[in-house]
Short mmCIF file of C-alpha atoms and ligand atoms in Angstrom, two decimals:
data_model
loop_
_atom_site.label_atom_id
_atom_site.label_comp_id
_atom_site.label_asym_id
_atom_site.label_seq_id
_atom_site.Cartn_x
_atom_site.Cartn_y
_atom_site.Cartn_z
CA MET A 18 191.81 65.88 -25.68
CA ARG A 19 191.98 67.44 -29.00
CA ASN A 20 194.31 64.83 -30.47
CA VAL A 21 192.82 61.42 -29.75
CA THR A 22 195.13 58.39 -30.71
CA GLU A 23 194.97 54.95 -30.54
CA ASP A 24 197.54 54.86 -27.51
CA ASN A 25 195.61 57.47 -25.43
CA LEU A 26 192.07 56.92 -26.25
CA THR A 27 191.28 54.61 -23.43
CA ASP A 28 192.77 56.96 -20.94
CA THR A 29 190.84 60.06 -22.58
CA PHE A 30 187.69 57.94 -22.28
CA LEU A 31 188.23 57.49 -18.30
CA SER A 32 189.30 61.34 -17.98
CA TYR A 33 185.64 62.18 -19.32
CA PHE A 34 184.12 60.85 -15.74
CA GLY A 35 182.67 63.51 -13.82
CA ASP A 36 184.13 63.71 -10.21
CA ASP A 37 181.02 62.91 -8.57
CA THR A 38 180.54 59.20 -10.50
CA ASP A 39 179.45 56.48 -8.50
CA PRO A 40 182.54 55.08 -7.36
CA ARG A 41 181.45 51.29 -8.33
CA LEU A 42 180.16 52.52 -11.61
CA LYS A 43 183.34 54.26 -12.28
CA GLU A 44 185.48 50.94 -11.96
CA ILE A 45 183.02 48.85 -13.75
CA MET A 46 183.14 51.20 -16.76
CA ASP A 47 186.84 51.80 -16.39
CA SER A 48 187.47 48.06 -16.55
CA LEU A 49 184.72 47.50 -19.47
CA ALA A 50 186.32 50.14 -21.52
CA ARG A 51 189.49 49.24 -21.13
CA HIS A 52 188.81 45.49 -21.96
CA LEU A 53 186.81 46.55 -25.03
CA HIS A 54 189.57 48.92 -26.41
CA ALA A 55 191.82 46.18 -26.08
CA PHE A 56 189.61 43.63 -27.80
CA ALA A 57 189.32 46.00 -30.73
CA LYS A 58 193.01 46.55 -31.02
CA GLU A 59 194.07 42.89 -30.42
CA THR A 60 191.79 41.65 -32.94
CA LYS A 61 192.24 44.59 -35.44
CA LEU A 62 188.38 44.69 -35.53
CA THR A 63 187.19 45.95 -38.95
CA HIS A 64 184.12 48.01 -39.57
CA LYS A 65 182.37 45.04 -41.11
CA GLU A 66 183.27 42.77 -38.28
CA TRP A 67 182.00 45.50 -35.84
CA GLN A 68 178.88 45.87 -38.02
CA LYS A 69 178.08 42.09 -37.61
CA GLY A 70 178.40 42.35 -33.89
CA LEU A 71 175.91 45.16 -33.99
CA ASP A 72 173.28 43.31 -35.82
CA ILE A 73 173.77 40.58 -33.50
CA LEU A 74 172.67 42.67 -30.69
CA ARG A 75 170.07 44.39 -32.90
CA SER A 76 168.75 40.63 -33.51
CA ALA A 77 168.74 39.77 -30.10
CA GLY A 78 166.72 42.79 -28.94
CA ALA A 79 164.06 42.03 -31.93
CA ILE A 80 163.66 38.74 -30.88
CA THR A 81 163.54 39.33 -27.05
CA THR A 82 160.05 38.92 -25.43
CA PRO A 83 158.96 38.91 -21.82
CA GLU A 84 159.17 35.12 -22.15
CA ARG A 85 162.24 34.65 -23.95
CA ASP A 86 165.43 36.64 -23.42
CA GLU A 87 167.80 36.50 -26.26
CA PHE A 88 170.53 38.69 -24.33
CA VAL A 89 170.32 36.21 -21.33
CA LEU A 90 170.91 33.28 -23.79
CA LEU A 91 174.03 35.15 -25.33
CA SER A 92 175.55 35.65 -21.94
CA ASP A 93 174.71 32.22 -20.95
CA VAL A 94 176.50 30.68 -24.18
CA MET A 95 179.38 33.07 -23.95
CA GLY A 96 180.16 32.07 -20.60
CA LEU A 97 179.42 35.05 -18.73
CA SER A 98 176.46 34.24 -16.90
CA SER A 99 178.79 31.13 -15.33
CA LEU A 100 181.32 33.39 -14.46
CA VAL A 101 179.42 35.86 -12.85
CA ASP A 102 178.06 33.06 -10.82
CA MET A 103 181.37 31.58 -9.87
CA VAL A 104 182.83 35.17 -8.95
CA ASN A 105 179.71 35.48 -6.43
CA SER A 106 179.64 31.97 -5.10
CA SER A 107 180.20 31.08 -1.56
CA GLU A 108 183.17 28.91 -1.03
CA ASP A 109 181.72 26.40 1.43
CA GLY A 110 178.31 25.86 0.48
CA THR A 111 176.66 23.99 -2.69
CA SER A 112 177.96 25.64 -5.81
CA SER A 113 175.55 27.83 -7.47
CA SER A 114 174.51 27.49 -11.24
CA VAL A 115 172.77 29.51 -14.19
CA LEU A 116 169.09 30.33 -13.77
CA GLY A 117 168.26 30.19 -17.00
CA PRO A 118 165.22 31.69 -18.97
CA PHE A 119 162.36 29.18 -18.06
CA HIS A 120 161.85 29.78 -14.36
CA ILE A 121 158.12 30.55 -13.68
CA SER A 122 157.21 32.74 -10.48
CA ASN A 123 154.89 31.81 -8.14
CA PRO A 124 154.50 28.03 -8.56
CA PRO A 125 152.32 26.00 -6.70
CA ALA A 126 153.18 24.98 -2.95
CA MET A 127 153.13 21.40 -2.64
CA ASP A 128 153.43 18.79 0.41
CA MET A 129 156.35 16.82 0.57
CA GLY A 130 156.17 13.20 -1.50
CA ALA A 131 153.92 15.06 -4.32
CA ASP A 132 154.34 13.66 -7.57
CA LEU A 133 155.04 15.82 -10.63
CA ARG A 134 155.22 13.21 -13.08
CA GLY A 135 151.34 12.83 -13.33
CA ASP A 136 150.18 11.23 -16.50
CA TYR A 137 153.63 11.90 -18.44
CA ASP A 138 155.51 8.95 -19.79
CA GLY A 139 159.38 8.69 -18.89
CA GLU A 140 161.31 7.04 -16.21
CA LEU A 141 159.84 7.77 -12.45
CA ILE A 142 162.51 9.04 -10.38
CA LEU A 143 162.40 9.59 -6.70
CA VAL A 144 164.13 12.96 -5.61
CA SER A 145 165.16 13.27 -1.93
CA GLY A 146 167.79 15.02 0.21
CA SER A 147 168.35 17.52 3.22
CA VAL A 148 168.74 21.35 3.15
CA LEU A 149 171.86 21.86 5.55
CA ASP A 150 173.89 24.50 6.62
CA THR A 151 177.94 24.31 6.47
CA ASN A 152 178.00 22.45 9.94
CA GLY A 153 175.62 19.75 8.59
CA LYS A 154 172.73 21.06 10.60
CA PRO A 155 169.46 20.80 9.19
CA ILE A 156 167.15 23.81 8.12
CA GLU A 157 163.66 24.15 9.10
CA GLY A 158 161.74 26.31 6.70
CA ALA A 159 163.69 26.34 3.69
CA THR A 160 161.66 26.75 0.56
CA LEU A 161 162.69 24.75 -2.52
CA ASP A 162 161.40 26.12 -5.70
CA ILE A 163 162.08 23.18 -8.25
CA TRP A 164 161.42 23.23 -12.07
CA GLN A 165 162.47 20.86 -14.81
CA THR A 166 161.79 20.05 -18.49
CA ALA A 167 158.99 17.52 -19.53
CA PRO A 168 160.14 14.16 -21.30
CA ASN A 169 159.79 16.31 -24.64
CA GLY A 170 162.62 18.22 -23.38
CA LEU A 171 160.47 21.49 -23.21
CA TYR A 172 159.62 23.62 -20.17
CA SER A 173 156.35 24.35 -19.74
CA SER A 174 156.63 28.03 -20.83
CA GLN A 175 157.93 26.80 -24.19
CA ASP A 176 155.30 24.28 -24.77
CA PRO A 177 151.45 25.30 -25.45
CA GLU A 178 150.66 21.65 -24.73
CA GLN A 179 151.39 21.74 -21.08
CA ASP A 180 149.70 23.38 -17.87
CA LYS A 181 151.53 26.52 -17.00
CA TYR A 182 153.19 24.96 -13.86
CA SER A 183 153.87 21.39 -15.28
CA PHE A 184 157.13 20.20 -13.62
CA HIS A 185 157.03 23.19 -11.48
CA ALA A 186 156.58 23.12 -7.58
CA ILE A 187 157.54 24.69 -4.53
CA PHE A 188 158.27 22.75 -1.26
CA THR A 189 158.85 23.87 2.52
CA THR A 190 161.66 21.88 4.66
CA GLY A 191 160.16 20.73 8.10
CA LYS A 192 162.32 20.26 11.19
CA ASN A 193 164.81 17.58 10.02
CA GLY A 194 165.40 19.80 6.73
CA SER A 195 164.47 17.12 4.47
CA TYR A 196 162.68 17.08 1.19
CA TRP A 197 161.35 14.37 -1.11
CA PHE A 198 159.37 13.95 -4.21
CA THR A 199 158.76 12.00 -7.42
CA THR A 200 158.70 13.08 -11.05
CA VAL A 201 159.92 12.15 -14.24
CA ARG A 202 163.65 11.83 -15.36
CA PRO A 203 164.58 15.28 -17.17
CA VAL A 204 166.16 14.92 -20.46
CA SER A 205 168.86 16.72 -22.12
CA TYR A 206 167.96 19.42 -24.55
CA THR A 207 168.96 22.23 -26.83
CA VAL A 208 168.92 26.03 -25.82
CA PRO A 209 167.04 27.88 -28.48
CA THR A 210 168.55 28.01 -31.89
CA ASP A 211 166.28 30.15 -33.82
CA GLY A 212 167.81 33.52 -33.23
CA PRO A 213 171.32 35.08 -33.11
CA VAL A 214 172.49 32.70 -30.47
CA GLY A 215 171.81 29.90 -32.71
CA GLU A 216 173.81 31.72 -35.46
CA ILE A 217 176.89 32.41 -33.10
CA LEU A 218 176.83 28.44 -32.02
CA ASN A 219 176.46 27.35 -35.82
CA ALA A 220 179.22 29.71 -37.02
CA THR A 221 181.62 28.62 -34.49
CA GLY A 222 180.78 24.80 -34.71
CA ARG A 223 179.06 24.44 -31.28
CA HIS A 224 176.35 22.45 -30.54
CA PRO A 225 173.24 23.75 -28.53
CA TRP A 226 172.62 20.90 -25.96
CA ARG A 227 172.42 21.07 -22.14
CA PRO A 228 172.78 17.94 -20.22
CA SER A 229 169.58 17.06 -18.46
CA HIS A 230 168.98 18.55 -15.19
CA LEU A 231 166.70 19.56 -12.16
CA HIS A 232 166.56 23.29 -11.29
CA TYR A 233 166.40 24.23 -7.53
CA ILE A 234 166.16 28.03 -6.06
CA ILE A 235 166.62 27.40 -2.01
CA LYS A 236 165.69 30.36 0.21
CA ALA A 237 165.76 30.20 3.93
CA ASP A 238 165.82 32.98 6.45
CA GLY A 239 169.65 34.04 7.59
CA TYR A 240 171.07 32.33 4.54
CA ARG A 241 171.94 33.33 0.92
CA ASP A 242 169.61 32.14 -1.77
CA LEU A 243 171.00 29.29 -3.85
CA VAL A 244 170.15 28.99 -7.29
CA THR A 245 171.40 25.96 -8.85
CA GLU A 246 170.82 22.64 -10.67
CA VAL A 247 172.07 18.92 -10.55
CA PHE A 248 173.13 16.70 -13.28
CA PRO A 249 173.08 12.81 -13.42
CA ASP A 250 176.66 11.39 -14.01
CA ASP A 251 175.78 9.54 -16.90
CA ASP A 252 174.74 12.51 -19.42
CA PRO A 253 176.35 12.51 -22.51
CA TYR A 254 176.73 16.20 -22.41
CA LEU A 255 177.99 16.50 -18.89
CA ASP A 256 181.14 17.56 -20.08
CA GLU A 257 180.22 20.13 -22.91
CA ASP A 258 177.33 21.92 -21.51
CA THR A 259 176.76 24.86 -24.00
CA VAL A 260 176.20 27.11 -21.11
CA PHE A 261 178.80 25.83 -18.56
CA GLY A 262 176.53 25.31 -15.77
CA VAL A 263 178.40 21.92 -14.50
CA ARG A 264 180.10 21.99 -11.31
CA SER A 265 181.76 18.72 -9.87
CA ASP A 266 179.67 18.84 -6.83
CA LEU A 267 176.47 19.23 -8.55
CA VAL A 268 177.00 15.76 -10.15
CA MET A 269 174.59 13.14 -8.83
CA SER A 270 173.74 9.40 -9.72
CA TYR A 271 170.18 7.89 -10.35
CA VAL A 272 170.20 4.48 -8.76
CA LYS A 273 167.74 1.90 -10.00
CA GLN A 274 165.25 0.44 -7.74
CA GLN A 275 162.63 -2.31 -7.94
CA ALA A 276 159.13 -1.25 -7.77
CA ASP A 277 158.70 -3.11 -4.33
CA SER A 278 161.21 -1.07 -2.52
CA PHE A 279 159.24 2.09 -3.37
CA PRO A 280 158.31 3.77 0.22
CA THR A 281 154.95 2.51 1.35
CA SER A 282 154.11 6.07 3.04
CA GLY A 283 154.85 9.47 2.74
CA TYR A 284 154.65 9.67 -1.13
CA ALA A 285 151.45 10.41 -3.33
CA LEU A 286 152.55 7.26 -5.27
CA SER A 287 152.91 5.30 -2.18
CA GLY A 288 151.25 1.88 -2.73
CA LYS A 289 150.68 2.84 -6.40
CA VAL A 290 154.09 2.13 -8.06
CA ALA A 291 154.37 -1.17 -10.32
CA GLU A 292 157.52 -0.38 -12.15
CA GLU A 293 161.32 0.05 -11.65
CA TYR A 294 162.30 3.81 -10.93
CA SER A 295 165.35 5.62 -10.02
CA ARG A 296 166.50 7.42 -6.68
CA VAL A 297 168.51 10.30 -6.30
CA ASP A 298 169.68 11.56 -2.91
CA PHE A 299 171.05 15.28 -3.18
CA ASP A 300 171.68 17.30 -0.05
CA LEU A 301 171.95 21.07 -0.60
CA VAL A 302 174.42 23.36 1.81
CA LEU A 303 173.53 27.14 2.26
CA THR A 304 175.77 29.25 3.58
CA ARG A 305 175.10 32.39 6.25
CA ASP A 306 173.84 35.35 4.63
CA VAL A 307 176.61 37.86 6.43
CA SER A 308 175.01 41.00 5.00
CA ALA A 309 171.81 40.37 6.63
C1 BEZ B 418 168.09 26.10 -18.62
O1 BEZ B 418 168.91 25.60 -17.82
O2 BEZ B 418 167.01 26.17 -18.27
C2 BEZ B 418 168.73 27.08 -19.56
C3 BEZ B 418 170.02 27.51 -18.85
C4 BEZ B 418 170.69 28.59 -20.13
C5 BEZ B 418 169.77 28.79 -21.25
C6 BEZ B 418 168.77 28.03 -21.42
C7 BEZ B 418 168.40 27.36 -20.89
FE1 FE B 419 167.32 23.89 -17.64
#
């Protein structure tokens, strides 16, 4: 096209694709270009504003390391990570939710009933539930990879004071599909604000808080992997998660219990609990992997 105009640029862009371009790549690039071009036209984007956008991307690249990915965080606070989750979520299982940047590979395998709190201060919680299929049948041999913040609101990868794997564990379900362990109650925390994402949040009058949560990745043969998190119903940020991760089926309750009701067997802390604790029961429903 020799005379490219505001009106024909998008079609011109699409006409430049080679004939053997992968059809899915073509579909994605086609849609991306149409939306980007419409965005620039609709907002009458100025050169200065466009330069600012590029600066943000440059700063995201500069601050990104293997341990801290600012592009993922940008996608999270823009709601894109959650939207990708939603469009790929199964309809009948437990909802998925954002992975976040703080998961560590190869967490230690632990026996059911293990205690993740150790010597940390903070409210003791007992977490239990079952991994089920969509007919309510327990799934044996499902792995639950679980991680959370310490009581200071930091994940172990953010905090040199913590052991590498503190508050990370992997459990495998037995015949009845159930899981159980104790830990400390996670706290609400802020996403990192020392990079360009912090600048965007600040400029748009947004806070950086996430409601407290426990992260899960659940895998079982023949089922779709489930990446999700569960949130307590009394968290002040439940309705304003800065990364849009909350779904109503992921909200649970902590139920206060007296010390003497703590199970007398089956837990590392059985026979050792002399304080009130809270109990959470949360079942996770996996859907069949039809692509397998
Ligand atoms: C998290 O839940 O760990 C998380 C998710 C998105 C951005 C930052 C943290
Ligand atoms: Fe988190």
